[in-house]
CSV table of C-alpha atoms and ligand atoms in Angstrom, one decimal:
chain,number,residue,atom,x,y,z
A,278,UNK,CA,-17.3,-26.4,-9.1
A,279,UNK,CA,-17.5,-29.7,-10.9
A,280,UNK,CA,-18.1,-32.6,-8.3
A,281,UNK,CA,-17.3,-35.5,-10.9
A,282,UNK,CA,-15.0,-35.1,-14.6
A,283,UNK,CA,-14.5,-37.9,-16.6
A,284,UNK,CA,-11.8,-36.8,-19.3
A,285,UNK,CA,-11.3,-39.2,-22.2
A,286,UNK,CA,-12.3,-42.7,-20.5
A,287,UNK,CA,-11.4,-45.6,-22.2
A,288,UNK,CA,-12.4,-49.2,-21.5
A,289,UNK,CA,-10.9,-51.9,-23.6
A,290,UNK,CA,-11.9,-55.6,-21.4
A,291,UNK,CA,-9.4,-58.4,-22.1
A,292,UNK,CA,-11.6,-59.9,-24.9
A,293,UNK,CA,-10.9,-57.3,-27.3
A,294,UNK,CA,-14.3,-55.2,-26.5
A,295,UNK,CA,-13.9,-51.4,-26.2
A,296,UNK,CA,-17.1,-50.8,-23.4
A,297,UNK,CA,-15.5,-47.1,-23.5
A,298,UNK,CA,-14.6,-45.0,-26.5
A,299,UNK,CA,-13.1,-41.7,-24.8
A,300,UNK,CA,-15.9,-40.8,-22.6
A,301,UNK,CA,-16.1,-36.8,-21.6
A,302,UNK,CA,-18.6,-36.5,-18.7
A,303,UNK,CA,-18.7,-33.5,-16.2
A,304,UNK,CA,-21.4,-32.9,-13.8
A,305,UNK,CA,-21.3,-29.8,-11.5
A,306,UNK,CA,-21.6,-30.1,-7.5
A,307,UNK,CA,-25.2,-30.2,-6.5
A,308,UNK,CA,-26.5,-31.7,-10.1
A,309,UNK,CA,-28.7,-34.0,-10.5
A,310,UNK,CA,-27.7,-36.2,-13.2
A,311,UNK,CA,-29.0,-39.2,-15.4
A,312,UNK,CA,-27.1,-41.1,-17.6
A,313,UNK,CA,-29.2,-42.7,-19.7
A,314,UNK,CA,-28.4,-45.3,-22.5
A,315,UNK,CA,-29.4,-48.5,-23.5
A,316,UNK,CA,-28.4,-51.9,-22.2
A,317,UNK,CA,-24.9,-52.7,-23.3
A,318,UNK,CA,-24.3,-48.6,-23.4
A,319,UNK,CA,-21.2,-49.1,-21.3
A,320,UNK,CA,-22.8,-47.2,-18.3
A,321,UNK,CA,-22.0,-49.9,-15.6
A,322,UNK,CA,-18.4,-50.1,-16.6
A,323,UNK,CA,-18.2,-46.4,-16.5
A,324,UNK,CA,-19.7,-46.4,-12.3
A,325,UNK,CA,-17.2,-49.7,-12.2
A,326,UNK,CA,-14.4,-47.4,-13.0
A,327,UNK,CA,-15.8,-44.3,-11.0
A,328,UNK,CA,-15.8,-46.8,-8.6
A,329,UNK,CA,-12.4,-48.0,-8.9
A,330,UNK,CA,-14.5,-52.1,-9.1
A,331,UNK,CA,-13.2,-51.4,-13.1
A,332,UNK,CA,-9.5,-50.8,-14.1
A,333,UNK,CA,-9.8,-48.2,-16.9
A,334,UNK,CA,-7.5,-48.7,-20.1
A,335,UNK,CA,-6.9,-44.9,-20.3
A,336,UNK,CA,-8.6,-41.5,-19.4
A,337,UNK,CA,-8.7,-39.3,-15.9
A,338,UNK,CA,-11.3,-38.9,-13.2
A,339,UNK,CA,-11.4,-36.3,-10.8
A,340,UNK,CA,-13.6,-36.0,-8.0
A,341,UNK,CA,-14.0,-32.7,-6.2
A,342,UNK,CA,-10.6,-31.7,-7.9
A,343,UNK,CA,-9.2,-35.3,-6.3
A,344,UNK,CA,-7.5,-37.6,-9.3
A,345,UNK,CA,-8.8,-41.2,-9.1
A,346,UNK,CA,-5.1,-42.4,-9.5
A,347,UNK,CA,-2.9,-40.2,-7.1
A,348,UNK,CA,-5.6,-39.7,-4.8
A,349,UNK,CA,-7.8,-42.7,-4.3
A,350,UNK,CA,-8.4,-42.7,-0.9
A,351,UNK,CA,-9.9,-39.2,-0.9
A,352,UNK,CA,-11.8,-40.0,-4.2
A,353,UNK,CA,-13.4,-43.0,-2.5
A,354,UNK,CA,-14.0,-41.0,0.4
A,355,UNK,CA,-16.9,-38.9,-1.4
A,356,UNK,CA,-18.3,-41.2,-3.4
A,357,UNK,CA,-21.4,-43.5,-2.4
A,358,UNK,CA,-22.3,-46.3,-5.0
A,359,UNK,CA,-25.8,-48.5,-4.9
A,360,UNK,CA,-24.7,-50.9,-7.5
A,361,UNK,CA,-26.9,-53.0,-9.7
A,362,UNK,CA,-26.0,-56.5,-7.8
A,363,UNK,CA,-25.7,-57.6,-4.2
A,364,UNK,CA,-22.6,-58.3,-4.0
A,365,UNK,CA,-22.1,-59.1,-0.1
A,366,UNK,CA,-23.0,-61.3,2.8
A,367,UNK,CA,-27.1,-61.8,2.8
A,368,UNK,CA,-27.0,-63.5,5.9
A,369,UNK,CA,-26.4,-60.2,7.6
A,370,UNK,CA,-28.5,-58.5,9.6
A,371,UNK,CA,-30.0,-55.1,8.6
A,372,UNK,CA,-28.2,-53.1,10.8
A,373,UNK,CA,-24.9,-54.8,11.1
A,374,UNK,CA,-24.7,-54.2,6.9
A,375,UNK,CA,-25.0,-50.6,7.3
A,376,UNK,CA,-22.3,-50.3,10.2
A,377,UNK,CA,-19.8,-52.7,8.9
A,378,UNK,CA,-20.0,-50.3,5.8
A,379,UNK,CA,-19.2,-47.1,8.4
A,380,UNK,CA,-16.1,-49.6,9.4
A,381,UNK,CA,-14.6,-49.9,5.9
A,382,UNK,CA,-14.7,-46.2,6.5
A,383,UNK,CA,-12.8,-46.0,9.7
A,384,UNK,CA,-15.9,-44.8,11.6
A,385,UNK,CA,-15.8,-45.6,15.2
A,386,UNK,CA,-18.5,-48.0,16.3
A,387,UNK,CA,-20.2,-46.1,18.4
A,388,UNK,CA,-20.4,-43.0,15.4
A,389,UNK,CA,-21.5,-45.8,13.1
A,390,UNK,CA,-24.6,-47.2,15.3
A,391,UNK,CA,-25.8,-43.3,15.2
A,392,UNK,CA,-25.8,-43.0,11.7
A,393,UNK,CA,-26.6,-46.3,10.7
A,394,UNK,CA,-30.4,-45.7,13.1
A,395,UNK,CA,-30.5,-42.5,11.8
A,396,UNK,CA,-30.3,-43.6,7.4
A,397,UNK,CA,-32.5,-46.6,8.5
A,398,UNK,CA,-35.3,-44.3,9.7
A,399,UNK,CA,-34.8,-42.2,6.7
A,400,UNK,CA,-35.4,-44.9,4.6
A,401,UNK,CA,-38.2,-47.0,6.6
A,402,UNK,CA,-36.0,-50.0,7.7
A,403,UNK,CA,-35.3,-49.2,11.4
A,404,UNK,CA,-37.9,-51.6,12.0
A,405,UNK,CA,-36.5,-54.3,10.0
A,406,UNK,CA,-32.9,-53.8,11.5
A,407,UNK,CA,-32.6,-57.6,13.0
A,408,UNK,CA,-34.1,-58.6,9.6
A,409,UNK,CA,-31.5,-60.7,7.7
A,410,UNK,CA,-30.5,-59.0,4.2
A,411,UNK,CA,-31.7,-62.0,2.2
A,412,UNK,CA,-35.4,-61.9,3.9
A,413,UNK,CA,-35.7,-58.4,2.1
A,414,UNK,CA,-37.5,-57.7,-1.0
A,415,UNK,CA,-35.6,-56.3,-3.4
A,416,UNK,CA,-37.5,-53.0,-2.9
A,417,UNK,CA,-36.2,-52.8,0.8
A,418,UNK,CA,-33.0,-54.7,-0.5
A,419,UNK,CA,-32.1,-51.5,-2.7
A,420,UNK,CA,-33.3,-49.5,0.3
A,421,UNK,CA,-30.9,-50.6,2.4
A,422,UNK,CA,-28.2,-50.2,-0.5
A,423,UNK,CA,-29.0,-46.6,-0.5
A,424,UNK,CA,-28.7,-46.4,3.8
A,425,UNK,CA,-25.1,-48.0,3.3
A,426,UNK,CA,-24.0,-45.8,0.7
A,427,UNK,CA,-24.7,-43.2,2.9
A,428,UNK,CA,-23.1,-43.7,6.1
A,429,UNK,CA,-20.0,-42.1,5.3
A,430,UNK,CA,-22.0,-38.9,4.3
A,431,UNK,CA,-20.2,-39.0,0.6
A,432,UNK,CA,-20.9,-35.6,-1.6
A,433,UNK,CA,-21.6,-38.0,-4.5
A,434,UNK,CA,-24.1,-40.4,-4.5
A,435,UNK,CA,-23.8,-42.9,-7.5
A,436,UNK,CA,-26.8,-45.1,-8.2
A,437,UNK,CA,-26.7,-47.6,-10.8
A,438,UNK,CA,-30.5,-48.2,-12.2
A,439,UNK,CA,-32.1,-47.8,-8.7
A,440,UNK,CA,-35.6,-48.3,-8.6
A,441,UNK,CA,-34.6,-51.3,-11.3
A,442,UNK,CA,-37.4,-54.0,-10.6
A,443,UNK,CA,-39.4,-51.9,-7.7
A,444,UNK,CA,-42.6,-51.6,-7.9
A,445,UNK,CA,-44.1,-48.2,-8.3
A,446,UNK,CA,-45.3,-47.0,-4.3
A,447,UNK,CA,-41.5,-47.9,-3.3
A,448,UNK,CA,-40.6,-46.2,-6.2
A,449,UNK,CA,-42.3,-42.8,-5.6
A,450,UNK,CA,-40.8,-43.3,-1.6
A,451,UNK,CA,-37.1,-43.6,-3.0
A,452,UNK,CA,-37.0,-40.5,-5.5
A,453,UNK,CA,-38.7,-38.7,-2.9
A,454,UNK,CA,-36.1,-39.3,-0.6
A,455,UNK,CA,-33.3,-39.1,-3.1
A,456,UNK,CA,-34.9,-35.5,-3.9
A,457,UNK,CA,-34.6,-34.4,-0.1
A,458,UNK,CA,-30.7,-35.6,-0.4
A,459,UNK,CA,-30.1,-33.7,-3.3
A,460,UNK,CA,-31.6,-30.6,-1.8
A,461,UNK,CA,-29.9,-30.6,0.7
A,462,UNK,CA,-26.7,-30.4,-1.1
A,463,UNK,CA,-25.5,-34.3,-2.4
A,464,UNK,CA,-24.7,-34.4,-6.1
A,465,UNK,CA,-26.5,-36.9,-7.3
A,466,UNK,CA,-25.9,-39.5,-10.7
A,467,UNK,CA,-27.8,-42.0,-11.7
A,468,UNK,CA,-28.2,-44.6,-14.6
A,469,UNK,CA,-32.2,-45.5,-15.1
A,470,UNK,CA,-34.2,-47.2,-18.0
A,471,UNK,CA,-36.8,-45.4,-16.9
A,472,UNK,CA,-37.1,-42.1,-18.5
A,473,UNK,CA,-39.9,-40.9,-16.3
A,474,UNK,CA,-37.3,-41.3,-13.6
A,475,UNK,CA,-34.6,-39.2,-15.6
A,476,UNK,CA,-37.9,-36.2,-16.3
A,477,UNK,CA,-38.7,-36.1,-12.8
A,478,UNK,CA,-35.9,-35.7,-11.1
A,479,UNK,CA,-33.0,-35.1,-12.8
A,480,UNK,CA,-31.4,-31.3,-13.9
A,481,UNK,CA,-29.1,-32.6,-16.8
A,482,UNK,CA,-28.3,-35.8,-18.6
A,483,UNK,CA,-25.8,-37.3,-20.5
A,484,UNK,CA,-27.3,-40.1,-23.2
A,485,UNK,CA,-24.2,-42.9,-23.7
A,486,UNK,CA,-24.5,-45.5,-27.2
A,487,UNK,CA,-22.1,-48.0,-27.8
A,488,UNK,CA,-19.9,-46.2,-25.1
A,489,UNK,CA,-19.7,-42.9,-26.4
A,490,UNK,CA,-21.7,-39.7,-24.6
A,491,UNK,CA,-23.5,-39.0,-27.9
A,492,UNK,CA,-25.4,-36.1,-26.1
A,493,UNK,CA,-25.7,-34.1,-23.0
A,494,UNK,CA,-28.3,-31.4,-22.5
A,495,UNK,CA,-30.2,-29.4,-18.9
A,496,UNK,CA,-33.3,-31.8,-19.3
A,497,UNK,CA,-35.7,-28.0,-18.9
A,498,UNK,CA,-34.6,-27.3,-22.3
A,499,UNK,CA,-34.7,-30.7,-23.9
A,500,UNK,CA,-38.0,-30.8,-22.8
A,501,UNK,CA,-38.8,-27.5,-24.6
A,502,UNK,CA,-37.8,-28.9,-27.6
A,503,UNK,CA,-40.3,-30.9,-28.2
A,504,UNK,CA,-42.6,-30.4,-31.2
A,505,UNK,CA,-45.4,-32.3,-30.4
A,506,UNK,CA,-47.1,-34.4,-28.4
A,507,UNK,CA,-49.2,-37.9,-29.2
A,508,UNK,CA,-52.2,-38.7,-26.8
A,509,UNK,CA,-54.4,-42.0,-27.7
A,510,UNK,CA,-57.7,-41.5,-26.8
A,511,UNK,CA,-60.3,-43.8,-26.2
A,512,UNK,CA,-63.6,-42.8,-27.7
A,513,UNK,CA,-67.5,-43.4,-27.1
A,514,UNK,CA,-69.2,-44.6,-29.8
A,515,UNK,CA,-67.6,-45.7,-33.0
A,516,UNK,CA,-65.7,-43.5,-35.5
A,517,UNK,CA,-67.0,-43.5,-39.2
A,518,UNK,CA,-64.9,-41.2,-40.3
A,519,UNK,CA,-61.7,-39.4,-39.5
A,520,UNK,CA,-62.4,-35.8,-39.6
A,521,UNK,CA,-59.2,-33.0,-40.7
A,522,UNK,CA,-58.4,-30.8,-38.2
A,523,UNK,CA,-55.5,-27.7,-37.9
A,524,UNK,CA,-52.7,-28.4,-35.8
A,525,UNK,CA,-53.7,-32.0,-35.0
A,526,UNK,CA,-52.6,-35.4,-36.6
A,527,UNK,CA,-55.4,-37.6,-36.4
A,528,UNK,CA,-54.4,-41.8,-36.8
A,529,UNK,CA,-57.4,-44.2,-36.4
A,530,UNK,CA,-55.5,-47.2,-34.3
A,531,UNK,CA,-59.5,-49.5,-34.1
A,532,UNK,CA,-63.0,-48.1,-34.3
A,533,UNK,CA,-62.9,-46.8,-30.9
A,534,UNK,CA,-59.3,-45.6,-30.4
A,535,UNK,CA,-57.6,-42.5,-31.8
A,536,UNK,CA,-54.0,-41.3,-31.7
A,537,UNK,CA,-53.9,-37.5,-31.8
A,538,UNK,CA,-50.2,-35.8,-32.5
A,539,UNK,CA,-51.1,-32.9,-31.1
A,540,UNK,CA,-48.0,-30.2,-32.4
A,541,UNK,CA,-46.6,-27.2,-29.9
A,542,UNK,CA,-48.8,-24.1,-29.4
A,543,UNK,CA,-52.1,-26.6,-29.6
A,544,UNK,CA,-54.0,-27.4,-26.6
A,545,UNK,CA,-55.9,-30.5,-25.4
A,546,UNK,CA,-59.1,-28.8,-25.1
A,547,UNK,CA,-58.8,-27.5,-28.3
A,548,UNK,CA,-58.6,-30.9,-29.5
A,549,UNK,CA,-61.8,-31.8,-27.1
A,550,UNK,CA,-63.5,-28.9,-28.6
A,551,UNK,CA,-62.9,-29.4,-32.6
A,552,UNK,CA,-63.5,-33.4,-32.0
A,553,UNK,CA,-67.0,-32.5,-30.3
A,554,UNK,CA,-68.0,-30.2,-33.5
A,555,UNK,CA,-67.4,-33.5,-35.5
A,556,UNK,CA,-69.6,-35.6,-32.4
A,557,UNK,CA,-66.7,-37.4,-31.2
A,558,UNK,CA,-66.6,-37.9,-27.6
A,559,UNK,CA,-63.7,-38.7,-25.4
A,560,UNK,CA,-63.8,-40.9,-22.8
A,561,UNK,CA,-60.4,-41.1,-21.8
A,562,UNK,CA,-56.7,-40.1,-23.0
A,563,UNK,CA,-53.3,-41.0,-21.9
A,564,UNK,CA,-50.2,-40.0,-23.2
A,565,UNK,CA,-48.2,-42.4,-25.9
A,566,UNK,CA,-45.1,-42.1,-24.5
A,567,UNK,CA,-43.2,-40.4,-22.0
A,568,UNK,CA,-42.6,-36.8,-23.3
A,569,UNK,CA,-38.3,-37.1,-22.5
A,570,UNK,CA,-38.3,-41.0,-24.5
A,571,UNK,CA,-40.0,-39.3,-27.2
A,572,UNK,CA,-37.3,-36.8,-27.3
A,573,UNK,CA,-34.7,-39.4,-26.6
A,574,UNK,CA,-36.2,-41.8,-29.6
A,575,UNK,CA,-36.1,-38.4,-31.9
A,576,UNK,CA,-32.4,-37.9,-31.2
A,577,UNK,CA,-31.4,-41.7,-32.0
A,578,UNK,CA,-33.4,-41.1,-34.9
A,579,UNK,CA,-31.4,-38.2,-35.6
A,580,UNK,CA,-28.2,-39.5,-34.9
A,581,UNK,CA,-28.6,-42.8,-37.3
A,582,UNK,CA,-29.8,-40.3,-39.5
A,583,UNK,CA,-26.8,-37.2,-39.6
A,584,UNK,CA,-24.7,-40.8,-39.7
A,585,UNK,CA,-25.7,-41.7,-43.3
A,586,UNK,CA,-26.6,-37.8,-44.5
A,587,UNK,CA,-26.0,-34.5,-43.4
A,588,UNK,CA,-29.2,-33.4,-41.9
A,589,UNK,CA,-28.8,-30.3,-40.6
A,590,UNK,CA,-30.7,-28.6,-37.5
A,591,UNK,CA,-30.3,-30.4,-34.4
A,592,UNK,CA,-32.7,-29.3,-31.3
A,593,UNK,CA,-30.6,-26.2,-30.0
A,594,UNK,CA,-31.0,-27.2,-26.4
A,595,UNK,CA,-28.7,-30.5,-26.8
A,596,UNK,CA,-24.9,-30.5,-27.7
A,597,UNK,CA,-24.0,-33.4,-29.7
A,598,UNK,CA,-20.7,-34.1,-28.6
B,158,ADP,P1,-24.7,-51.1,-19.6
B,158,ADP,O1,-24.4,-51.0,-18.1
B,158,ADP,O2,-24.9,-49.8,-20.3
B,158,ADP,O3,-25.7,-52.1,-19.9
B,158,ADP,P2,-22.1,-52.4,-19.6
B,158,ADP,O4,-21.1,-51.4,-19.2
B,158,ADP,O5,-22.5,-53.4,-18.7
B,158,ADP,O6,-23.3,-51.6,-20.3
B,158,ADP,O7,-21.5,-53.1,-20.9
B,158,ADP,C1,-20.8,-52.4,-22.0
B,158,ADP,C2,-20.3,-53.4,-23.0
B,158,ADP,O8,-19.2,-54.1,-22.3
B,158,ADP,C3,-21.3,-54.5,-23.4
B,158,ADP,O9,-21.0,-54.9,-24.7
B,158,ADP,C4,-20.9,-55.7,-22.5
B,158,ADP,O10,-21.2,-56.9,-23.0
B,158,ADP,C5,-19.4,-55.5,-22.3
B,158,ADP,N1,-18.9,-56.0,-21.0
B,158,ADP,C6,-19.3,-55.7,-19.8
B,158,ADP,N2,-18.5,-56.3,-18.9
B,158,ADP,C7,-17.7,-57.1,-19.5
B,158,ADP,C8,-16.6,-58.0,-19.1
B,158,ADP,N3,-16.3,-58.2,-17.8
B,158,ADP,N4,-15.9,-58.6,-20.1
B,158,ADP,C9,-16.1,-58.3,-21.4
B,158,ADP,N5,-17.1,-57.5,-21.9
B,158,ADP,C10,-17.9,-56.9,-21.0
């Protein structure tokens, strides 16, 4: 069962600016979904209008088989949104923003005290509950976003870029928690800049450019697509030469520093071992990028590309819409 379709969304704002060209997006129940694009990708106007914050110009969206125009209430009903900005009273307490929130809902106040306590523990803040909004760091701050997007126990949990400016511990906390929502059966969407994010714990993605879904793909496979791999490794010793060795692509970035493609079916010890043969020693590697922006930056590439030409052979994993 699909928990969101988007069908042919179109954004045109008052300007003139089409944010939306006829998006197609549909993400099963219990997915865990990125969208991914780059800033100006139209993502946030397509939550705004998943949302109902956005009047679209044209298109449908269904949740859990409920239309967005004849059935707004019960479309609202199973969605929870952490947006990007704060966009409410930061003089309130902690708690007080979670059970107002339950209120909007029509949750009785006593209900909404229960599950407000019980989304603050989950998420570390109970002890902070007297704590005015505006005394939070903006770690805590989207913490308590995700608390009161909760609290009406939506099936859809929208988050728009949430670990956005967090540093990396509160990070790590969030996706861990986000992970134990989604297993236990909350579909899951979120927008994020950082692929890492998307790799670890997303199922399937959708990449939007200049408001078009120009591909959507089960992130497993995408990640089997890839045809290499490129470490830099920092050497002991200086290099006088770069040796030629099968199956890796060997760039000298300084005397001391070496970026290795290292190309599928090719190890990193087999690297280790043909470098040691020459008497290079390594001292310490890391990887250039993150293996899904590689991927990502190749199908841009590829995209520009099958725009001017007609190369042929995409990745079969991915369907270019
Ligand atoms: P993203 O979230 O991917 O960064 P947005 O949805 O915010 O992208 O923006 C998509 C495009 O729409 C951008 O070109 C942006 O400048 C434009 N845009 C966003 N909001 C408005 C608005 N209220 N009025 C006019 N243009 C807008």
């Amino acid at each position: 069962m699909s928990a969101l379709i988007a069908h042919q969304l179109r954004k045109v704002y008052p300007s003139g600016l089409e944010a939306l060209k006829g998006v197609d997006l549909s993400v099963e129940a219990g997915d865990f979904f990125a969208l991914l694009g780059p800033n100006g990708a139209g993502k946030s106007t397509l939550i705004g209008i998943l949302t109902s914050l956005i009047n679209k110009t044209a298109g449908r969206v269904e949740v859990f088989g409920h239309d967005l125009d004849r059935e707004p209430e019960q479309v609202r009903a199973r969605l929870g949104v952490v947006p990007q900005e704060f966009n409410f009273n930061l003089f309130l307490p902690v708690l007080e923003v979670v059970i107002n929130q339950a209120g909007y809902f029509g949750i009785p106040r006593r209900e909404a005290r229960v599950r407000a306590e019980y989304y603050l523990r989950k998420l570390d803040l109970w002890e902070r509950r007297e704590t005015q909004m505006r005394q939070l760091s903006g770690g805590l701050k989207r913490r308590l976003m995700i608390a009161r997007a909760l609290v009406h126990q939506p099936q859809v949990l929208i988050l728009d870029e949430p670990t956005a400016g967090v540093d990396i511990e509160i990070r790590r906390s969030m996706w861990h928690y986000l992970r134990e929502l989604n297993d236990n059966g909350t579909t899951i969407i979120l927008t994020t800049h950082y692929l890492e994010e998307a790799e670890s714990l997303c199922r399937h993605l959708a990449i939007i450019n200049h408001g078009a879904i120009i591909a959507t793909a089960e992130i497993a496979d995408l990640l089997k697509e890839l045809r290499s791999e490129t470490f830099v490794l920092n050497l002991r010793g200086r290099l006088t030469e770069l040796p030629a060795l099968g199956g890796f692509v060997l760039d000298a970035i300084d005397e001391s520093t070496l970026e290795v493609e290292v190309s599928r079916g090719h190890s990193i010890s087999g690297l280790f071992e043909a470098l040691s043969r020459y008497g290079i020693e390594v001292m310490s590697l890391r990887n250039k990028q993150n293996r899904l922006e590689k991927l990502f930056l190749d199908m841009v590439d590829h995209r520009s590309d099958t725009a001017t030409s007609s190369t042929p052979g995409q990745p079969s994993g991915v369907s270019y819409e």
